[in-house]
Short mmCIF file of C-alpha atoms in Angstrom, two decimals:
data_model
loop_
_atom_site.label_atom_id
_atom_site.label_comp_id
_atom_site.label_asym_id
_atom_site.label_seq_id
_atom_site.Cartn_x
_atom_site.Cartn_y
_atom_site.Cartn_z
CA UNK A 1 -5.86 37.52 -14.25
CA UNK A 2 -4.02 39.13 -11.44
CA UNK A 3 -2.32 36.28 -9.14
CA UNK A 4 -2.46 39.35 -6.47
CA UNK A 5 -5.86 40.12 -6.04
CA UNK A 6 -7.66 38.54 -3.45
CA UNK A 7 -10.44 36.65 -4.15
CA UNK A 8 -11.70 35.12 -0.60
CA UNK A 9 -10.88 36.62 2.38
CA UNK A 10 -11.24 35.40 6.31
CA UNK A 11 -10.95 37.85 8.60
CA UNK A 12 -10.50 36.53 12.50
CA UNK A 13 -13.52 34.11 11.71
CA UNK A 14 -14.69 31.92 14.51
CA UNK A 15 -17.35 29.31 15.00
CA UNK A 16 -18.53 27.17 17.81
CA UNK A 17 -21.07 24.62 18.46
CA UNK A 18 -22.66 24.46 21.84
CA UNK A 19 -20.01 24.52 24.48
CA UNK A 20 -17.31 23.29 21.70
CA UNK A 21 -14.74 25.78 19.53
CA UNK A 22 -14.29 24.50 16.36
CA UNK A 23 -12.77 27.38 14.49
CA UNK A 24 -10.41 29.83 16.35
CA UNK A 25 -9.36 33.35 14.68
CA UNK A 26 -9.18 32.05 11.19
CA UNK A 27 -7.34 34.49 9.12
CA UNK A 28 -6.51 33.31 4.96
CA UNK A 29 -6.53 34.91 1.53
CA UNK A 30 -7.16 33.04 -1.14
CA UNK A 31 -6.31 34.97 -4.30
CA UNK A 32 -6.39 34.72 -7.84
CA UNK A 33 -5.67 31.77 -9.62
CA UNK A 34 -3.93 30.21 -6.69
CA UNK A 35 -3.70 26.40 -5.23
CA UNK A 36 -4.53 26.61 -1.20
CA UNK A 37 -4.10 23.61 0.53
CA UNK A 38 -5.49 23.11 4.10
CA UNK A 39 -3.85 20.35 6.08
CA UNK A 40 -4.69 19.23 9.21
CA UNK A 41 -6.08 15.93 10.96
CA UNK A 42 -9.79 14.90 10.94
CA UNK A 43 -11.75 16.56 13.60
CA UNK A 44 -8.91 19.68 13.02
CA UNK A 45 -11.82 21.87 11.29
CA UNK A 46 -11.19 22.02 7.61
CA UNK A 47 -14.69 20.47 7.27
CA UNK A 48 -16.01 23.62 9.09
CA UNK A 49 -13.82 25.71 6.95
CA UNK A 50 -15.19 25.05 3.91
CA UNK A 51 -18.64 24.70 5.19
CA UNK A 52 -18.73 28.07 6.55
CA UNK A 53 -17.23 29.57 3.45
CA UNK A 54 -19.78 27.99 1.14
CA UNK A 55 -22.14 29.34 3.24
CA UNK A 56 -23.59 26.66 5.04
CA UNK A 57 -22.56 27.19 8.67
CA UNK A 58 -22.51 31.37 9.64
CA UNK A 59 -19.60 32.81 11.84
CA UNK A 60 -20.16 33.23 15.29
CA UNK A 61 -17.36 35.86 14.93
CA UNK A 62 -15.38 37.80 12.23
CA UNK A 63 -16.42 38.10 8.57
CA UNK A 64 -15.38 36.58 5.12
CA UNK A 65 -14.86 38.93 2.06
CA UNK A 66 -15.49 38.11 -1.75
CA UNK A 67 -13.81 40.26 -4.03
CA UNK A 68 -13.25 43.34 -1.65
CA UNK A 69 -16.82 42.82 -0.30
CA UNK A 70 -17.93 41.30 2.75
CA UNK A 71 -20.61 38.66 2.07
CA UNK A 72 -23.76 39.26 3.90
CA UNK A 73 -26.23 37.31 1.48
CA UNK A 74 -24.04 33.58 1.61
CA UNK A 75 -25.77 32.84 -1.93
CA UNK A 76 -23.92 35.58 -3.56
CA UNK A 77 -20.60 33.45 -2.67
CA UNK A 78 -22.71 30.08 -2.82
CA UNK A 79 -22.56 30.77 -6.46
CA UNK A 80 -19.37 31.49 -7.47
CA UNK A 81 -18.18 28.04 -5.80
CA UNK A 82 -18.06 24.47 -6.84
CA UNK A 83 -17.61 22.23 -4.66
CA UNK A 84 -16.37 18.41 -5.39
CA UNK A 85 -16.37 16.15 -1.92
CA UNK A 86 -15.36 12.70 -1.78
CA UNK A 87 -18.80 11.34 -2.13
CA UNK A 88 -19.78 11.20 -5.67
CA UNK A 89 -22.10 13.17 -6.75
CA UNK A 90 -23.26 11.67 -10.16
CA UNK A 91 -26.03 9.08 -10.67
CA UNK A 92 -24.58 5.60 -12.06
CA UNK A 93 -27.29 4.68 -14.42
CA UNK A 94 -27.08 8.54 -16.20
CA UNK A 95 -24.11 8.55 -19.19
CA UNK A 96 -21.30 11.00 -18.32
CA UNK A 97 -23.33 13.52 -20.77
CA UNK A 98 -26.93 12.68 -19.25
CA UNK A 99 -25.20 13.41 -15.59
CA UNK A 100 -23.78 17.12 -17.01
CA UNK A 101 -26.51 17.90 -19.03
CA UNK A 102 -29.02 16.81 -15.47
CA UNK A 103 -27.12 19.11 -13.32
CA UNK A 104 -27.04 21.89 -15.70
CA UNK A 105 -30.40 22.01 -15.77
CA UNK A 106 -30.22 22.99 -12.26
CA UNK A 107 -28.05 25.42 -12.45
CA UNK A 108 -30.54 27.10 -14.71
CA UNK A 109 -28.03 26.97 -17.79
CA UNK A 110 -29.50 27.50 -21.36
CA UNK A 111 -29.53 24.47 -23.84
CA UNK A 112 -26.96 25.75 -26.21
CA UNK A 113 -24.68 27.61 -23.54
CA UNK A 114 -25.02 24.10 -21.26
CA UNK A 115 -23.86 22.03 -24.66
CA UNK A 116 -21.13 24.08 -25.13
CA UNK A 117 -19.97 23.85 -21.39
CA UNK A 118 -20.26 20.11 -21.59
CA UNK A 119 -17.71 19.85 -24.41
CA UNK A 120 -15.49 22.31 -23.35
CA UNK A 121 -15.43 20.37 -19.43
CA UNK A 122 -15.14 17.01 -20.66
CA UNK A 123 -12.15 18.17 -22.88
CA UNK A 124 -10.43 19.58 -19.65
CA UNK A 125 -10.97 16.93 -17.56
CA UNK A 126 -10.19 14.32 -20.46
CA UNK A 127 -13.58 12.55 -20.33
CA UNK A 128 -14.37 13.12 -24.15
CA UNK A 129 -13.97 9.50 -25.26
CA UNK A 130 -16.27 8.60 -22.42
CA UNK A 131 -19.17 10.71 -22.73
CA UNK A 132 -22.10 7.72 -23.51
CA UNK A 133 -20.62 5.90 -20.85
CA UNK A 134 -22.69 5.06 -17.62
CA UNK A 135 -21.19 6.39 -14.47
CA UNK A 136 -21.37 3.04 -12.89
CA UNK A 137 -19.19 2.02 -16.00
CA UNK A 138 -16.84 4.30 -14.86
CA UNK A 139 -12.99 3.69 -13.50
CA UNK A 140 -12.14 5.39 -10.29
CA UNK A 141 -10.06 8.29 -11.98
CA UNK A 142 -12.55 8.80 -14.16
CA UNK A 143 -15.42 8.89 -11.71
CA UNK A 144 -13.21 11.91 -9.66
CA UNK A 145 -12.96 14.03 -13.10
CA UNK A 146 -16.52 13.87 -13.58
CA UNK A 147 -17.40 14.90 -10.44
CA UNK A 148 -14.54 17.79 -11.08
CA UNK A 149 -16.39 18.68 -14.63
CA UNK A 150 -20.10 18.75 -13.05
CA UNK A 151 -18.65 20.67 -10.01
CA UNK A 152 -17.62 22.99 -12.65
CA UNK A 153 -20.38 23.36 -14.89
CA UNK A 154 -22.00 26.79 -13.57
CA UNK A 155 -18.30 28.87 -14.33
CA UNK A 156 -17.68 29.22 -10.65
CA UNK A 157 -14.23 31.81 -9.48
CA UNK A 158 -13.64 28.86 -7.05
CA UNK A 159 -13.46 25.26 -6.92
CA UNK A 160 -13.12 23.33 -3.71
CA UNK A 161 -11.63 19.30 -4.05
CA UNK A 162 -12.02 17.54 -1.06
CA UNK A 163 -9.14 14.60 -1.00
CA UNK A 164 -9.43 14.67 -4.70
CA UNK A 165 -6.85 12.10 -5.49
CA UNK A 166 -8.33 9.68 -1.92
CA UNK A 167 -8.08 5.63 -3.05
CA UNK A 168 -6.57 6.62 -6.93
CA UNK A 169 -3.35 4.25 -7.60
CA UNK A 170 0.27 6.91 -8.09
CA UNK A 171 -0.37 7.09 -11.69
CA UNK A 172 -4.04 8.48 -11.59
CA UNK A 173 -3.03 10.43 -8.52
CA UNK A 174 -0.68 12.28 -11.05
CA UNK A 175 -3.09 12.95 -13.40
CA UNK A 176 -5.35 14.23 -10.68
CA UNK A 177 -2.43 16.97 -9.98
CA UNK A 178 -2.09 17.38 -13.12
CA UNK A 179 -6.29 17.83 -14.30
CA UNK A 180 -5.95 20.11 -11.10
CA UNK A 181 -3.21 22.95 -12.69
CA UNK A 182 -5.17 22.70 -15.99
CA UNK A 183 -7.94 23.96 -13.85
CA UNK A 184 -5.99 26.88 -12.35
CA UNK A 185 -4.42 27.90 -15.61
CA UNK A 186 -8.02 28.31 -16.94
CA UNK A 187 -8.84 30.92 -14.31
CA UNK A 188 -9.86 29.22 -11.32
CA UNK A 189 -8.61 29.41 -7.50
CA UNK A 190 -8.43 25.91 -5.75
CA UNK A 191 -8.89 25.14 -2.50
CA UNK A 192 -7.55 21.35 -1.87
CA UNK A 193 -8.17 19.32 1.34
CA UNK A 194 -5.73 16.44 1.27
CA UNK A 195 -4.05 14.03 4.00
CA UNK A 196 -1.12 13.26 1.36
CA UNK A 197 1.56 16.30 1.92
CA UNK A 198 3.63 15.61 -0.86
CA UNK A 199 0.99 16.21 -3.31
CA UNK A 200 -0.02 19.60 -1.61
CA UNK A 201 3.65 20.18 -1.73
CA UNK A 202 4.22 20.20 -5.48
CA UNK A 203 0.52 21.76 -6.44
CA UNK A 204 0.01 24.24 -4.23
CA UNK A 205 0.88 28.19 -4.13
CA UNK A 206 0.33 28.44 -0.28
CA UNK A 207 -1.03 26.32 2.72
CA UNK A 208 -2.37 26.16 5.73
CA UNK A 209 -1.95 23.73 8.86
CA UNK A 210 -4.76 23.48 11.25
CA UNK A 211 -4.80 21.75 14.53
CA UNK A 212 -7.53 22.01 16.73
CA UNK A 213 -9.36 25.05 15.05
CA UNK A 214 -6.37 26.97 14.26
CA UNK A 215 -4.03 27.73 12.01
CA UNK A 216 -0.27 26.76 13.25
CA UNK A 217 1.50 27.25 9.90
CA UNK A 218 0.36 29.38 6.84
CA UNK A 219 2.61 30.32 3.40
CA UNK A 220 4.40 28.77 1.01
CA UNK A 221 5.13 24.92 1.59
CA UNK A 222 8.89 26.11 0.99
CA UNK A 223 8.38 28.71 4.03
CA UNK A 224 6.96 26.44 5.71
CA UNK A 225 9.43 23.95 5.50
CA UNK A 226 12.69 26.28 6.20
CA UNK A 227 10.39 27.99 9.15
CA UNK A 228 10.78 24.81 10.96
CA UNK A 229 13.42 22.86 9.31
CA UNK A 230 16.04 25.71 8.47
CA UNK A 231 18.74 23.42 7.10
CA UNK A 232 18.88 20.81 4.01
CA UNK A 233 20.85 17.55 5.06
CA UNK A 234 23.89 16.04 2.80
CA UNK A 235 24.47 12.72 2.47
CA UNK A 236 27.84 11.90 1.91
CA UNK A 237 29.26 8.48 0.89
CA UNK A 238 33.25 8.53 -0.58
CA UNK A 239 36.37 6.04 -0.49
CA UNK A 240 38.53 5.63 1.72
CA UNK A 241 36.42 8.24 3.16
CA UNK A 242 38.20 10.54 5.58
CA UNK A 243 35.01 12.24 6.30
CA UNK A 244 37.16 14.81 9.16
CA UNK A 245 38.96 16.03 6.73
CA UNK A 246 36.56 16.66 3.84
CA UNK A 247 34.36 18.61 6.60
CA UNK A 248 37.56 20.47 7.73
CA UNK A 249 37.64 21.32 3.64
CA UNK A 250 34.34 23.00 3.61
CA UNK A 251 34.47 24.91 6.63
CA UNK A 252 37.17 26.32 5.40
CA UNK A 253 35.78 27.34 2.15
CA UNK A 254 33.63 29.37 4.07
CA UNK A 255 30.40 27.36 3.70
CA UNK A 256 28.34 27.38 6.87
CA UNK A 257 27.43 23.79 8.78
CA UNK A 258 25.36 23.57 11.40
CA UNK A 259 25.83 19.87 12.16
CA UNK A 260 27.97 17.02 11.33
CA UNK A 261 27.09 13.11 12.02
CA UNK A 262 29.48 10.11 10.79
CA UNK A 263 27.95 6.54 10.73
CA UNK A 264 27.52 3.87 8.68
CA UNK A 265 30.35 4.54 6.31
CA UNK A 266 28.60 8.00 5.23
CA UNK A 267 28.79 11.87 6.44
CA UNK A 268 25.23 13.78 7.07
CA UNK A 269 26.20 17.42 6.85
CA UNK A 270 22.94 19.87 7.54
CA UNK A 271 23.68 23.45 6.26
CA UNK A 272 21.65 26.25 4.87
CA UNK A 273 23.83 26.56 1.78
CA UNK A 274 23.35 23.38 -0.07
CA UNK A 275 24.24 24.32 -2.90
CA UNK A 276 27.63 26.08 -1.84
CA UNK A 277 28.27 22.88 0.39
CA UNK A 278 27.96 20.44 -2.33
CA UNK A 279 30.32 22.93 -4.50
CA UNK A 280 33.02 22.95 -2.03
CA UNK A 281 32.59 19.21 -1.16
CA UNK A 282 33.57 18.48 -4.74
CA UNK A 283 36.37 20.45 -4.63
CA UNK A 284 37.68 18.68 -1.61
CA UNK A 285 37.42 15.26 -2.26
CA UNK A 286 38.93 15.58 -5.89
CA UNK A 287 41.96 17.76 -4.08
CA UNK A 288 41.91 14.66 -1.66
CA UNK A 289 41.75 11.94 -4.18
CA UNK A 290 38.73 10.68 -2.41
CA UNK A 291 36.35 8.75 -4.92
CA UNK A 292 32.84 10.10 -4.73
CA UNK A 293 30.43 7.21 -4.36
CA UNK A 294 26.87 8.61 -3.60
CA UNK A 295 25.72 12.71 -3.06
CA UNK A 296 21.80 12.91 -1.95
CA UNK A 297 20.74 16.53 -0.97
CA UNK A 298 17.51 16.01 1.95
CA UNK A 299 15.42 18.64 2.00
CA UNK A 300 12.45 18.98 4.53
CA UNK A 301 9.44 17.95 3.79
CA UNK A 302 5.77 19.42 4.84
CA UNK A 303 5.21 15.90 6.11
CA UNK A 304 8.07 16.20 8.92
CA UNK A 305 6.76 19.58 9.70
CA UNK A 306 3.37 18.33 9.88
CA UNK A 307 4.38 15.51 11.92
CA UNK A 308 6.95 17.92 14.29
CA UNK A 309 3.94 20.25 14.65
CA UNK A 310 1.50 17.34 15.56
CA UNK A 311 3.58 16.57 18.66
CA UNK A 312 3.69 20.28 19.86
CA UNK A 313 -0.13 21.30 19.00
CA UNK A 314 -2.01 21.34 22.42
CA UNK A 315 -5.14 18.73 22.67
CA UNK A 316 -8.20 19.78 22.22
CA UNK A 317 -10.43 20.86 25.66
#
């Protein structure tokens, strides 16, 4: 697999409904084996993204590309894609087994090719143990991997998960993450929807924020971040604490500080150079014979650029 190669491409794609924009000049690769997270708030249009890419809305304007080719027959893409959305897909009174071997059926999938898929998905998605049991039987984790495994069942290049780990507890919202690089490692790209940042943060390869039909923010989440929060923030705590001084220290050491705030017994020092910073700051306060209490290192979060970019995004018409 080449993590370079483009897989999906949007090209300037727009769509409206009646007098109402809801996409604006879209423009995203997704490429090979790569995590793409789209954040934005409801109404923003990720919805219409991913409906227009699985073919079910067309493009007023631009085009979308699969594999160097622009898609003019949406069924040719349509079948490459599997989609899991928040509403589950699976009946309750069909086993785990009954449900995969039901929609395989409809994907056309022969009897021995369809077994072998079943096994191999329930492996991935750690459902093995719980094959005979009804999907009403079902915990909530497990209910969102088997709608991962049947979305997955026809060998699609791409896999769409719609607020995949929505109502799981921390702990099966880790396992979610962690079902979800399994995935990619096996070959797929990932597109995630999700209102939890963090998560997109650690998972994902590149993202994109939307806000009223377009994109305000697309790349890495660590691009992202430094785009619009260029410095990491020290927090400094020490005794007796002669916070002047230990700045003083690291100026002079050559480290570069853009800002300096004492209160409540600690220093915040934001700089671009963390890791210098924190360097020299050890070296001062054990030349000062200051004893180092606490050393946190802040860095920006997509959440505070989300919530920076919220305020400046212009309402919708």
């Amino acid at each position: 697999m080449d993590p370079t190669k483009p897989i999906v491409v949007f090209e300037h794609v727009s769509k409206s409904f009646g007098n109402r924009r809801i996409l604006n000049d879209i423009t995203f690769t997704l490429h090979d084996k790569e995590i793409f997270g789209l954040i934005g708030p409801s109404g923003a249009g990720k919805t219409t993204i991913l409906r227009t890419l699985i073919g079910f809305y067309p493009s007023d304007f631009g085009r979308v590309m699969y594999e160097g080719k622009q898609v003019t027959d949406v069924s040719d893409l349509t079948r490459q894609i599997g989609f899991a959305t928040q509403d589950e897909c699976f009946y309750e009174d069909l086993s785990c087994e009954e449900n995969m071997k039901y929609f395989g059926t409809l994907y056309g999938i022969g009897k021995v090719d369809l077994d072998d898929r079943i096994k191999t998905l329930l492996g991935i998605v750690e459902l093995e143990n719980a094959r005979h049991l009804l999907g009403r039987q079902l915990s909530g984790g497990m209910r969102r991997r088997l709608d991962v495994a049947i979305a997955l069942l026809h060998s699609p290049k791409i896999l769409i998960l719609d607020e995949p780990t929505s109502g799981l507890d921390p702990v099966l919202r880790k396992h979610m993450l962690a079902l979800i690089e399994r995935i990619r490692d096996n070959g797929i790209s990932i597109i995630i929807t999700s209102h939890i940042l963090e998560e997109l943060e650690q998972v994902c390869d590149n993202v994109a924020i939307i806000f009223n039909g377009r994109f305000v923010a697309l790349g890495t989440p660590a691009d992202i971040t430094k785009q619009y929060f260029p410095y990491d923030e020290i927090h400094l705590v020490t005794y007796p604490g002669d916070y002047q001084r230990i700045v003083e220290s690291v100026r002079a050491q050559g480290v570069v500080i853009a800002a300096v705030s004492i209160e409540d017994h600690q220093v915040r020092i934001s700089t671009s150079e963390p890791e210098r910073a924190v360097y020299a700051i050890l070296r001062s306060i054990a030349g000062m014979g200051e004893h180092l209490i606490d050393l946190d290192i802040m860095k920006p979060t997509l959440g505070e650029v989300f919530e920076k970019l919220e305020t400046e995004a212009p309402r919708a018409p």
